[in-house]
Tab-separated table of C-alpha atoms in Angstrom:
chain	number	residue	atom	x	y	z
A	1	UNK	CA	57.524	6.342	-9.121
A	2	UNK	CA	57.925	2.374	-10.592
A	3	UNK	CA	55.765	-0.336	-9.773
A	4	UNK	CA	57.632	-2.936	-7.493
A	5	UNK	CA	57.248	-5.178	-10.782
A	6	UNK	CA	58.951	-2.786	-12.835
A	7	UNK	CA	61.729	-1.709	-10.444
A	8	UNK	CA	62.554	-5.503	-10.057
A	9	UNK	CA	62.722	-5.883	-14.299
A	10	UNK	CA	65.204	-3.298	-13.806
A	11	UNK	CA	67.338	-3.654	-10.776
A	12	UNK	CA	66.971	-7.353	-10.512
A	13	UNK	CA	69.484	-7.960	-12.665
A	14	UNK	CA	72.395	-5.693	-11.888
A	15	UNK	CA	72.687	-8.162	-8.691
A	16	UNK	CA	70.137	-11.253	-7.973
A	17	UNK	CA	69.874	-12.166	-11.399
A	18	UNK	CA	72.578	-10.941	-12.843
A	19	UNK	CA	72.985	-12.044	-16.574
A	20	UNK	CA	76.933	-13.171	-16.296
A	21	UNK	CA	77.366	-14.947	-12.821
A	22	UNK	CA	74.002	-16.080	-12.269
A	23	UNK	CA	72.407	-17.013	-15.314
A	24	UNK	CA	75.874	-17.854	-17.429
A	25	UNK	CA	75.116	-16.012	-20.612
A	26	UNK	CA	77.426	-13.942	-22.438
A	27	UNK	CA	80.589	-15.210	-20.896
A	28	UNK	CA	82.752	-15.158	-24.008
A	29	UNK	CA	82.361	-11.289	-24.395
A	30	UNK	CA	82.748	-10.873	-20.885
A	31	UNK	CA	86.078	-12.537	-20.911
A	32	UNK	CA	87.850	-11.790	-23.659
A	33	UNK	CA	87.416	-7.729	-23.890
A	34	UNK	CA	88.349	-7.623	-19.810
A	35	UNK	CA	92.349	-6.521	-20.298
A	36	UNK	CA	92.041	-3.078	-20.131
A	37	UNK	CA	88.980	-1.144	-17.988
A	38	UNK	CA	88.812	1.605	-21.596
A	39	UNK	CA	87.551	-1.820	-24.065
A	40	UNK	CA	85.180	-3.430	-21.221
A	41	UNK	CA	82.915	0.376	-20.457
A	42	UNK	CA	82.715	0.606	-24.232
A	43	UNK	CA	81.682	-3.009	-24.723
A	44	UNK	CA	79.114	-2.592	-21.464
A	45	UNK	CA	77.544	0.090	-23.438
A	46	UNK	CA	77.386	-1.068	-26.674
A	47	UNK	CA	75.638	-4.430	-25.250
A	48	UNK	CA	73.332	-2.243	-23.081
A	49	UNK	CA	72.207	0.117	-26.219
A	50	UNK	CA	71.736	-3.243	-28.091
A	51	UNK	CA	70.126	-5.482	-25.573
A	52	UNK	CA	67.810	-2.449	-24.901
A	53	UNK	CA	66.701	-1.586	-28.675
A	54	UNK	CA	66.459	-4.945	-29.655
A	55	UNK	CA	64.269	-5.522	-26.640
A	56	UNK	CA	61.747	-2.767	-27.998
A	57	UNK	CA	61.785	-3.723	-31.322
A	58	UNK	CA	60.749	-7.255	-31.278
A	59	UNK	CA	58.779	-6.605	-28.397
A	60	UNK	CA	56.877	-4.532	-31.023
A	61	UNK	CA	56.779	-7.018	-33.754
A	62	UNK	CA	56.823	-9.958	-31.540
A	63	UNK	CA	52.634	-10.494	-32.585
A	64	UNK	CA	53.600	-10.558	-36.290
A	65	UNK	CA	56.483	-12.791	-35.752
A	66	UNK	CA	55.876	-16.583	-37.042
A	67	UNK	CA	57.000	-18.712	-34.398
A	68	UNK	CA	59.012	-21.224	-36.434
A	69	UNK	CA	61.518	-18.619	-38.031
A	70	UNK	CA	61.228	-16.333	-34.515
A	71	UNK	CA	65.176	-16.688	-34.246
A	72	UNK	CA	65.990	-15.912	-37.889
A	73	UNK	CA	64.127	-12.919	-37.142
A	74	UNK	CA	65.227	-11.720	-34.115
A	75	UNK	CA	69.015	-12.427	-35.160
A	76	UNK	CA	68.427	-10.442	-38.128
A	77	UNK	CA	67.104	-7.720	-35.990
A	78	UNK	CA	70.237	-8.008	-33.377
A	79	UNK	CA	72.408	-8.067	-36.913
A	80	UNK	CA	71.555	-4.873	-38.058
A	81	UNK	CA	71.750	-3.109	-34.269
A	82	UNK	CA	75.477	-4.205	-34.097
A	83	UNK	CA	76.445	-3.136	-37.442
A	84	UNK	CA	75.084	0.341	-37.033
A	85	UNK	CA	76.612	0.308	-33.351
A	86	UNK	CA	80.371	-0.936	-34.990
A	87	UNK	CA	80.251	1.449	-37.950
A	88	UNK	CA	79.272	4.245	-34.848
A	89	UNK	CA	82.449	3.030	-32.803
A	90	UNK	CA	84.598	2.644	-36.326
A	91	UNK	CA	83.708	6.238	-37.020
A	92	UNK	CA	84.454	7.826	-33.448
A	93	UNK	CA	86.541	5.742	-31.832
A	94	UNK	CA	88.648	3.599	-34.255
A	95	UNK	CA	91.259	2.493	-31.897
A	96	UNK	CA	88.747	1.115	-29.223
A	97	UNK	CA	86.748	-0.682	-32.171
A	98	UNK	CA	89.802	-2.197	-33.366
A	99	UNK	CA	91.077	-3.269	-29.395
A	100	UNK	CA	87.524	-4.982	-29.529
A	101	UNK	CA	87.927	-6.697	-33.035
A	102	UNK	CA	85.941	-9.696	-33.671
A	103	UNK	CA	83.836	-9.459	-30.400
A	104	UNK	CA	81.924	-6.107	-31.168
A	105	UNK	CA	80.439	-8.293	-34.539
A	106	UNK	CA	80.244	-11.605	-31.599
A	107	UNK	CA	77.629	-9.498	-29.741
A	108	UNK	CA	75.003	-10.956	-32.501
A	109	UNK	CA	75.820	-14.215	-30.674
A	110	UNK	CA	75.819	-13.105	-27.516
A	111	UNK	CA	73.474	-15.047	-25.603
A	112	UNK	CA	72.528	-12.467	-23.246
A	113	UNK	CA	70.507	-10.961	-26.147
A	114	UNK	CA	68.843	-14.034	-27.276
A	115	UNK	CA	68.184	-15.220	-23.867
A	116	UNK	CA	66.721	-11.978	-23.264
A	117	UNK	CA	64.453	-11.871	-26.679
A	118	UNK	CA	63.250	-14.935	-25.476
A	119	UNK	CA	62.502	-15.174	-22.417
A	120	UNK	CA	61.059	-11.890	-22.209
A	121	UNK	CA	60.654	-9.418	-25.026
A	122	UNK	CA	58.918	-12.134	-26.929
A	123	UNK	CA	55.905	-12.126	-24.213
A	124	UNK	CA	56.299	-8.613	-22.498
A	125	UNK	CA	55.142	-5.180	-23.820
A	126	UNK	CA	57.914	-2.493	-25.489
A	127	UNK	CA	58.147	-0.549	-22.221
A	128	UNK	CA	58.753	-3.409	-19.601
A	129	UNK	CA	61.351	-4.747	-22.222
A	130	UNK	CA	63.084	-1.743	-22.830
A	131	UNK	CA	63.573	-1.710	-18.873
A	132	UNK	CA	64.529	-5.363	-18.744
A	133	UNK	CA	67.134	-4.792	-21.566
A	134	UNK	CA	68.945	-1.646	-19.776
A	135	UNK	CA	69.014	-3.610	-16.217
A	136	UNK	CA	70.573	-6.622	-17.870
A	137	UNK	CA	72.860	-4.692	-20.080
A	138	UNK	CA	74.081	-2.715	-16.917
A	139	UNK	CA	74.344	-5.960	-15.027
A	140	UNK	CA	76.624	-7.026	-17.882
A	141	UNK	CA	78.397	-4.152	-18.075
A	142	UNK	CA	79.361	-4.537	-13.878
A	143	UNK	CA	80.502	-7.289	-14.153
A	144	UNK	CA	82.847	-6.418	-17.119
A	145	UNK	CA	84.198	-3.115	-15.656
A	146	UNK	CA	85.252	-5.140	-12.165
A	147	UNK	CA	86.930	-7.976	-14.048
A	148	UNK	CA	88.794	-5.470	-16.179
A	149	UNK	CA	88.963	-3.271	-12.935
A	150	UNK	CA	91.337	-6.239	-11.562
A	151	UNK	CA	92.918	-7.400	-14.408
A	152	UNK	CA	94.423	-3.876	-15.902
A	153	UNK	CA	95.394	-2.675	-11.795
A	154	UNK	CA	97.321	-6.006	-11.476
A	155	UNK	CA	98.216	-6.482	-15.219
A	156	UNK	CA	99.588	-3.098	-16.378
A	157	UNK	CA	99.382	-1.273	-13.068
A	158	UNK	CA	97.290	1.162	-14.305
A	159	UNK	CA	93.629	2.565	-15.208
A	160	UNK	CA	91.924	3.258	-18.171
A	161	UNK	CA	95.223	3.722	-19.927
A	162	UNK	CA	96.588	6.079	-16.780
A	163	UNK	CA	99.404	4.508	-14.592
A	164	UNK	CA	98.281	4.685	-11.031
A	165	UNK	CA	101.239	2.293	-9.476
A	166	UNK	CA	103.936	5.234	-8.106
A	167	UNK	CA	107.210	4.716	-9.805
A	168	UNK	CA	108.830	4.403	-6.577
A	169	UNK	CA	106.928	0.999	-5.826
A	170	UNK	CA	108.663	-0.649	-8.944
A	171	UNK	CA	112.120	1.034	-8.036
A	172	UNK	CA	111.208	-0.777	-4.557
A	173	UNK	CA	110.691	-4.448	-6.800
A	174	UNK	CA	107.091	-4.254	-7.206
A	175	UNK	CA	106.315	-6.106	-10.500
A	176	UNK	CA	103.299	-6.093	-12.588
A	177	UNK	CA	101.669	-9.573	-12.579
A	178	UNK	CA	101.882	-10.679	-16.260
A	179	UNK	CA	100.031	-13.550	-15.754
A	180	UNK	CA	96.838	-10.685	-15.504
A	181	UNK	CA	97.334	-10.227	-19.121
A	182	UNK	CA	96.781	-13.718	-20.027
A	183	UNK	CA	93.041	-15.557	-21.246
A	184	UNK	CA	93.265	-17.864	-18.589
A	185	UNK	CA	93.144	-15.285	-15.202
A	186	UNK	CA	89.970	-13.718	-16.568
A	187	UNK	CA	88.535	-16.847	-16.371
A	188	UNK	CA	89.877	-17.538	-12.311
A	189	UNK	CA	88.711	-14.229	-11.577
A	190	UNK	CA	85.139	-14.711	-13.045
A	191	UNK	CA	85.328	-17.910	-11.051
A	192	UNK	CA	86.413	-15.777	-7.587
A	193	UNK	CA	83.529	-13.358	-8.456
A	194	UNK	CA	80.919	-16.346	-8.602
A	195	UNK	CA	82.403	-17.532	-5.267
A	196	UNK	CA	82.083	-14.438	-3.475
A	197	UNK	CA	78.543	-12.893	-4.921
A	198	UNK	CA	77.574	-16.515	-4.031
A	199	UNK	CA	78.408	-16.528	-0.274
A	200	UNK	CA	77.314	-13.043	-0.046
A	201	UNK	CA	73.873	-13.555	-1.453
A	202	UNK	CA	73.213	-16.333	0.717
A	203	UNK	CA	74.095	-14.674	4.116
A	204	UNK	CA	71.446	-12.167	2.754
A	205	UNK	CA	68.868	-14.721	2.518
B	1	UNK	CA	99.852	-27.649	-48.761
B	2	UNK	CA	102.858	-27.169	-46.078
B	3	UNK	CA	101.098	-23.398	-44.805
B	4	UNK	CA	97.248	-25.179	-44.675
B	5	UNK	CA	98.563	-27.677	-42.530
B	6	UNK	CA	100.212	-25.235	-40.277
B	7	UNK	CA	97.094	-23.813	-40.148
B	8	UNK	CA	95.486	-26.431	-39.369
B	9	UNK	CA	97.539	-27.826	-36.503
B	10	UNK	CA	97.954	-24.078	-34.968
B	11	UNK	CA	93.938	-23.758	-34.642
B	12	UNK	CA	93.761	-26.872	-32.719
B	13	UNK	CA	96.346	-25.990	-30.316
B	14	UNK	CA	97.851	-22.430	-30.311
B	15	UNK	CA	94.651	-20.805	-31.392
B	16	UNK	CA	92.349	-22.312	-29.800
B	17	UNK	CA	88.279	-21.479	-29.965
B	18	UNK	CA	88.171	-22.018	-26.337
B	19	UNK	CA	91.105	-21.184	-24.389
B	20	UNK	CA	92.563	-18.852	-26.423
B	21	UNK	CA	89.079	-16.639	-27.474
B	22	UNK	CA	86.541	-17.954	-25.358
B	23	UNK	CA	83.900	-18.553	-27.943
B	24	UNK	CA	81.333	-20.772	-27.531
B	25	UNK	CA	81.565	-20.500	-23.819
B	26	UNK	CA	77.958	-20.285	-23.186
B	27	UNK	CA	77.721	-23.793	-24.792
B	28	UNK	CA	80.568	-25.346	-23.419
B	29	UNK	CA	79.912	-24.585	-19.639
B	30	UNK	CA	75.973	-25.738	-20.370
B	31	UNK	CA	76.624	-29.021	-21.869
B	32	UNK	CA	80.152	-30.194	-20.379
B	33	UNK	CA	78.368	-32.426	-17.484
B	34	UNK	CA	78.845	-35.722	-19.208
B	35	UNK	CA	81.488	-37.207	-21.879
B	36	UNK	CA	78.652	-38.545	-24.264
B	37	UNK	CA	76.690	-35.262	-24.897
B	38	UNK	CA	79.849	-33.118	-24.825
B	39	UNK	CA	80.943	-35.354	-27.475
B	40	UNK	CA	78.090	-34.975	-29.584
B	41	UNK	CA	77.776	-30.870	-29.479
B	42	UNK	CA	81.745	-31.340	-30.228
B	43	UNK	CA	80.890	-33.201	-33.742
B	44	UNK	CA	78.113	-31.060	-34.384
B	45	UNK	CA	79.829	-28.097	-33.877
B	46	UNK	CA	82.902	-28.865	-36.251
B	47	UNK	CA	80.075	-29.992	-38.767
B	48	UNK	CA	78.530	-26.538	-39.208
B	49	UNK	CA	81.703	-25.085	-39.312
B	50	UNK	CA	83.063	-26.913	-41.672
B	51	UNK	CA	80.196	-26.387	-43.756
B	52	UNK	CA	79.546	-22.403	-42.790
B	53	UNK	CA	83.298	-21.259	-42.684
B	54	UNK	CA	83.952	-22.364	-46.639
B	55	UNK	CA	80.076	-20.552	-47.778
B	56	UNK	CA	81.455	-17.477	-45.400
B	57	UNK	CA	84.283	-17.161	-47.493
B	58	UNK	CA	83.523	-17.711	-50.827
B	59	UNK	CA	80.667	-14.711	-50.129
B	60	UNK	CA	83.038	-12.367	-48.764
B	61	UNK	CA	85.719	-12.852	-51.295
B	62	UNK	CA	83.226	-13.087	-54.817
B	63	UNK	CA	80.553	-11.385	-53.412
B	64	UNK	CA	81.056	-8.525	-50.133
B	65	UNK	CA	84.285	-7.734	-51.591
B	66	UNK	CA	83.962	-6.732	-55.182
B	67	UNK	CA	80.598	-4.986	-54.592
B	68	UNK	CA	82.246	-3.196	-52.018
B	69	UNK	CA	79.431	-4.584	-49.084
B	70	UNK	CA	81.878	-4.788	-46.199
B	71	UNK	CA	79.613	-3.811	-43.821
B	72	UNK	CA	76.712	-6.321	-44.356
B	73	UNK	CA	78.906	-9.059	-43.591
B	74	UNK	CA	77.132	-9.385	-39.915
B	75	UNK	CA	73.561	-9.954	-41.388
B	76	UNK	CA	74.810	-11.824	-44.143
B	77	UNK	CA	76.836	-14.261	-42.339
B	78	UNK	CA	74.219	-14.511	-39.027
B	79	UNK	CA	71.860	-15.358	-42.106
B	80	UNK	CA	74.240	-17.794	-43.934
B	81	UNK	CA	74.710	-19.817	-40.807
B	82	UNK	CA	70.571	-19.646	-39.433
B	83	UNK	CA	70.331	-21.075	-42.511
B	84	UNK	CA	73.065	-23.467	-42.865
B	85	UNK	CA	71.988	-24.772	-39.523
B	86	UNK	CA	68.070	-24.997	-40.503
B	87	UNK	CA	69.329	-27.626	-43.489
B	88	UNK	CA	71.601	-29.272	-42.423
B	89	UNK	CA	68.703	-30.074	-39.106
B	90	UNK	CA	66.502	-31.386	-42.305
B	91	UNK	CA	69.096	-33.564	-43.912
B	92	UNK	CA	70.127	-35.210	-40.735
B	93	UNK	CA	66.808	-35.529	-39.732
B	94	UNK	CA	65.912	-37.678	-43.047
B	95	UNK	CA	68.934	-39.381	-43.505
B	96	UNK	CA	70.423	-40.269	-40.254
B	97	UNK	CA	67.801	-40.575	-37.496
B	98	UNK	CA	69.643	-42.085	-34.914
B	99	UNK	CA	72.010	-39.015	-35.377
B	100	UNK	CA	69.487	-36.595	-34.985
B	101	UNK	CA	67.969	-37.945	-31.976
B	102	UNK	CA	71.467	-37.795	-30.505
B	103	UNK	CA	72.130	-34.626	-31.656
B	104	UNK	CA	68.527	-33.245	-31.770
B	105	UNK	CA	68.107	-30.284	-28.668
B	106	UNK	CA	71.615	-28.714	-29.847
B	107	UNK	CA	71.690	-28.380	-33.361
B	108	UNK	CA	69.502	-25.256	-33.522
B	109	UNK	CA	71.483	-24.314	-30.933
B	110	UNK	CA	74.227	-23.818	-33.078
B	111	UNK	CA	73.261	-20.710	-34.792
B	112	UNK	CA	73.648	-18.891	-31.795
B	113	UNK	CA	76.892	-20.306	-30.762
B	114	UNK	CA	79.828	-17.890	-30.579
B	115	UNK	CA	82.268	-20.348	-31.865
B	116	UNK	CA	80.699	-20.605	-35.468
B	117	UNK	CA	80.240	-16.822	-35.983
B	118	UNK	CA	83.412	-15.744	-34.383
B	119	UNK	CA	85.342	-18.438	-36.623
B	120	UNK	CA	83.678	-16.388	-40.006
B	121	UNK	CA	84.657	-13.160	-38.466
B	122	UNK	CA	88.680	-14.487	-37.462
B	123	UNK	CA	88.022	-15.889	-41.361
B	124	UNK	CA	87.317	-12.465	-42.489
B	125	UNK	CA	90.325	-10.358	-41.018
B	126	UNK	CA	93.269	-13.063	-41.830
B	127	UNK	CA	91.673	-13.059	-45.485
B	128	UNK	CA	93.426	-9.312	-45.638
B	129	UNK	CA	96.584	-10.426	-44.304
B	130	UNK	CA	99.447	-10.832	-45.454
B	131	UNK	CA	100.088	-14.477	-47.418
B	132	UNK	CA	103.412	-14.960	-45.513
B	133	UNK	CA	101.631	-14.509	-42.324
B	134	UNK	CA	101.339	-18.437	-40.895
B	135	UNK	CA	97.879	-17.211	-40.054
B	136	UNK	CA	96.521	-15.609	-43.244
B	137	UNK	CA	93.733	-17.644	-44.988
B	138	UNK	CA	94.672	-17.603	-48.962
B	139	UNK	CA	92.446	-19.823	-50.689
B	140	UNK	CA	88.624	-22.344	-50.022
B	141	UNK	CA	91.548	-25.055	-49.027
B	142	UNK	CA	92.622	-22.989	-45.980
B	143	UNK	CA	89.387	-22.039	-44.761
B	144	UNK	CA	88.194	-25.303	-45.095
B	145	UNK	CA	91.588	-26.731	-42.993
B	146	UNK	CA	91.063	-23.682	-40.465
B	147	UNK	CA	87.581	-24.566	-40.086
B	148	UNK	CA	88.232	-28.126	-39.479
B	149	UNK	CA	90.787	-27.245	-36.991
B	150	UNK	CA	89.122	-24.747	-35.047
B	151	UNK	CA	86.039	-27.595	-34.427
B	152	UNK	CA	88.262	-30.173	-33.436
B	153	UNK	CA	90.047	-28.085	-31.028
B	154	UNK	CA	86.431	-26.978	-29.760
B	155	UNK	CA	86.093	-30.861	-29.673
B	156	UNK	CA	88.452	-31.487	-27.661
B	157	UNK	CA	87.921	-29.138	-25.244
B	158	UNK	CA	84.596	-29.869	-24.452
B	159	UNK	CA	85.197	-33.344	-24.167
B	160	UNK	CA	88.576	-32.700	-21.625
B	161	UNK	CA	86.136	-30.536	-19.391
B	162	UNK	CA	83.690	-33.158	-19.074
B	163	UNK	CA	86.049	-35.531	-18.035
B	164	UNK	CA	87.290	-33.503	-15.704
B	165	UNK	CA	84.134	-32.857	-14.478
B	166	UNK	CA	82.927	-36.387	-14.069
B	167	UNK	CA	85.354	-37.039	-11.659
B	168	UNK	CA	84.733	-33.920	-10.081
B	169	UNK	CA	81.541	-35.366	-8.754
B	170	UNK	CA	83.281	-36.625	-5.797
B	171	UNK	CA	85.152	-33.760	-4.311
B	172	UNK	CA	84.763	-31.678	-1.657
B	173	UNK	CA	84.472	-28.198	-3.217
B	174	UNK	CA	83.186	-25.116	-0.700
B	175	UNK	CA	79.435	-24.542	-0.779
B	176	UNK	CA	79.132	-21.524	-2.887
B	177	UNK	CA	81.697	-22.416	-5.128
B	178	UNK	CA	80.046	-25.324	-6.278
B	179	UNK	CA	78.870	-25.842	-9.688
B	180	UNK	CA	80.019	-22.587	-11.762
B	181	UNK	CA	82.588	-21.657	-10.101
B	182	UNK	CA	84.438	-24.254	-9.817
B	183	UNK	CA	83.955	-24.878	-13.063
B	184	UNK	CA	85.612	-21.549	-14.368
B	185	UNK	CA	88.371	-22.308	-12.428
B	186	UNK	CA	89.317	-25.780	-13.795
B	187	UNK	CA	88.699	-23.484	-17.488
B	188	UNK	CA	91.412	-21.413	-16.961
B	189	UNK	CA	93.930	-23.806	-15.126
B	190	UNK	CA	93.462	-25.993	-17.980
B	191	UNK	CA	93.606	-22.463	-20.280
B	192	UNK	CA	96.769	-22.096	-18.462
B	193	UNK	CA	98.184	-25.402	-19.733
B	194	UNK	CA	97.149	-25.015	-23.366
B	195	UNK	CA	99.247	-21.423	-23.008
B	196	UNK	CA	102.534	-23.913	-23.566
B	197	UNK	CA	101.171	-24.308	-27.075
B	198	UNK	CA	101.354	-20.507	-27.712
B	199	UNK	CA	105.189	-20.590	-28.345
B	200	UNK	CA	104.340	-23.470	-30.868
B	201	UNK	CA	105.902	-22.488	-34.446
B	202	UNK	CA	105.548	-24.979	-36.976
């Protein structure tokens, strides 16, 4: 049903080329909204709708676009995507909006969506960069959910806001790992994560 | 004068752009291989802030806020700082060549950094707090000290990673951990050691 060139803009990022381990953008997002697995899906989809319409958009306009004031443009562009996507979220789900706080407005900084503008919807027609921007917003959006997968099972024993720990494991001295809940483990695990899709990859080749 | 300087000294350390809110990672993992660049996206990046953070305010507070534009604040202040960045590119360029050929590849950069957006948007939700509050911003003076703060703590952690990473060189790190990795580790162990400063009341 898709070219090969078209499944690759899609599916190549979600592993091979995937936006947060392999080609470092987006990291701040990634790390920071990771404590609880409810935050990280919403913030996966809000930079996958974004990535994805922004994508389209310039990739419509991108002939009209003067090339000196290209990323005043596209920012703009990005701007007004995350402010109709955060007055959405304010409306529907204003205790999610407010867990994600200053990073829902940092996705206009996100470098996933300039790197993406770019590199790709800048020279690419609307339908090839519409693809491109919902494989690397999933990709982003993987790597989120397993980080946050980790970090609220260890941290708070539980997921998406549901204990799954049995009670009788901390009557037996189990203890939630605090440490979980801190800044700096998101970082170590998004380290582990590099290591291991690393050796994997290369026993593949 | 005694609150701004709390301020001040609690977004170097406590607060921290980097270890405590991981903005302007992209940035700092790209350009932390040697001391002397690191250093020079460290002064550039306190520059625009201190330059962006102050404009940021002043617009919210006399302009978003009594015309009741709250929610424009995202393309205002993306637009504020693309074009903060733009001049301030121009003046350095005429006045200061040396320092813009030092500088040059990363100050356009800048307006996509995290660090410099996400220190307007921190600005904008401690201007609502309370004026007790050791972190609510009250007047220009404390957004310029927070600004100041926040890029010299951005400073400093670039310039500690490339350090560490210089002497890094030499190690024997696994294959595939290499590079990145490795590098996201030494992040959060030293994120780890700037958690001591979290306690830190002054």
């Amino acid at each position: 049903m898709l070219s090969q060139k078209t499944k690759d803009t899609l599916l190549g990022p979600l592993n091979v080329n995937n936006p947060v381990v392999v080609q470092v953008l987006g990291i701040c997002s990634a790390l920071a909204v990771t404590v609880q697995l409810k935050p990280a899906l919403v913030m996966g989809i809000a930079v996958t709708i974004i990535v994805a319409m922004a994508n389209v958009i310039v990739s419509l306009i991108r002939n009209t676009i003067p090339m000196r004031i290209r990323i005043i443009i596209q920012l703009v562009v990005v701007a007004a995507l995350v402010t109709l996507v955060s007055e959405v979220l304010k409306a529907f789900a204003y205790d999610v909006a407010m867990q994600l706080s200053v990073y829902l407005g940092l996705i206009i900084t996100n470098c996933i969506l300039m790197g993406r503008l770019e590199a790709f919807a800048m020279t690419n027609n609307a339908w090839d960069s519409f693809l491109d921007g919902l494989g690397n917003g999933f990709g982003y959006a993987i790597i989120l959910v397993i980080v946050a997968f980790f970090r609220e099972l260890l941290g708070s024993g539980a997921l998406l806001g549901y204990q799954v720990i049995p009670d009788s494991w901390y009557a037996a001295g189990y203890e939630n790992c605090g440490m979980m809940m801190m800044p700096a483990m998101a970082l170590i695990l998004v380290g582990c994560i590099i290591w291991a899709h690393r050796s994997i990859n290369k026993e593949e080749k | 004068m005694e609150h701004a300087l709390s301020l001040f000294v609690r977004s170097i350390f406590a607060d921290n752009m980097i270890f405590a809110f991981f903005l302007g990672m992209c940035s700092y993992l790209a350009v932390s291989k040697t001391v002397k660049t690191s250093a020079g996206l460290g002064v550039a990046v306190t520059f625009v802030l201190l330059i962006t953070l102050p404009v940021n305010y002043l617009l919210q507070v006399y302009v978003l806020n009594p015309l009741g534009l709250g929610y424009l604040s995202f393309i205002l202040f993306i637009a504020v700082i693309a074009a903060i960045v733009q001049i301030v590119e121009m003046v350095v360029e005429k006045f200061s060549p040396s320092l813009y050929a030092s500088l040059g590849i990363f100050l356009p950069l800048i307006a996509v950094n995290c660090a410099i957006m996400g220190g307007s948007l921190f600005m904008q939700q401690r201007i609502i707090l309370d004026p007790e509050n050791v972190k609510a911003i009250t007047g220009i003076g404390d957004a310029v000290m927070y600004a100041l703060g926040s890029g010299i703590g951005w400073f400093m952690a670039i310039v500690c990673l490339a350090g560490i990473r210089e002497k890094m060189e030499y190690n024997d790190v696994p294959k595939p951990l290499q590079g990145l990795g490795i590098t996201f580790i030494t992040v959060g162990l030293m994120a780890l050691a700037f958690m001591c400063f979290s306690g830190l009341n002054i």
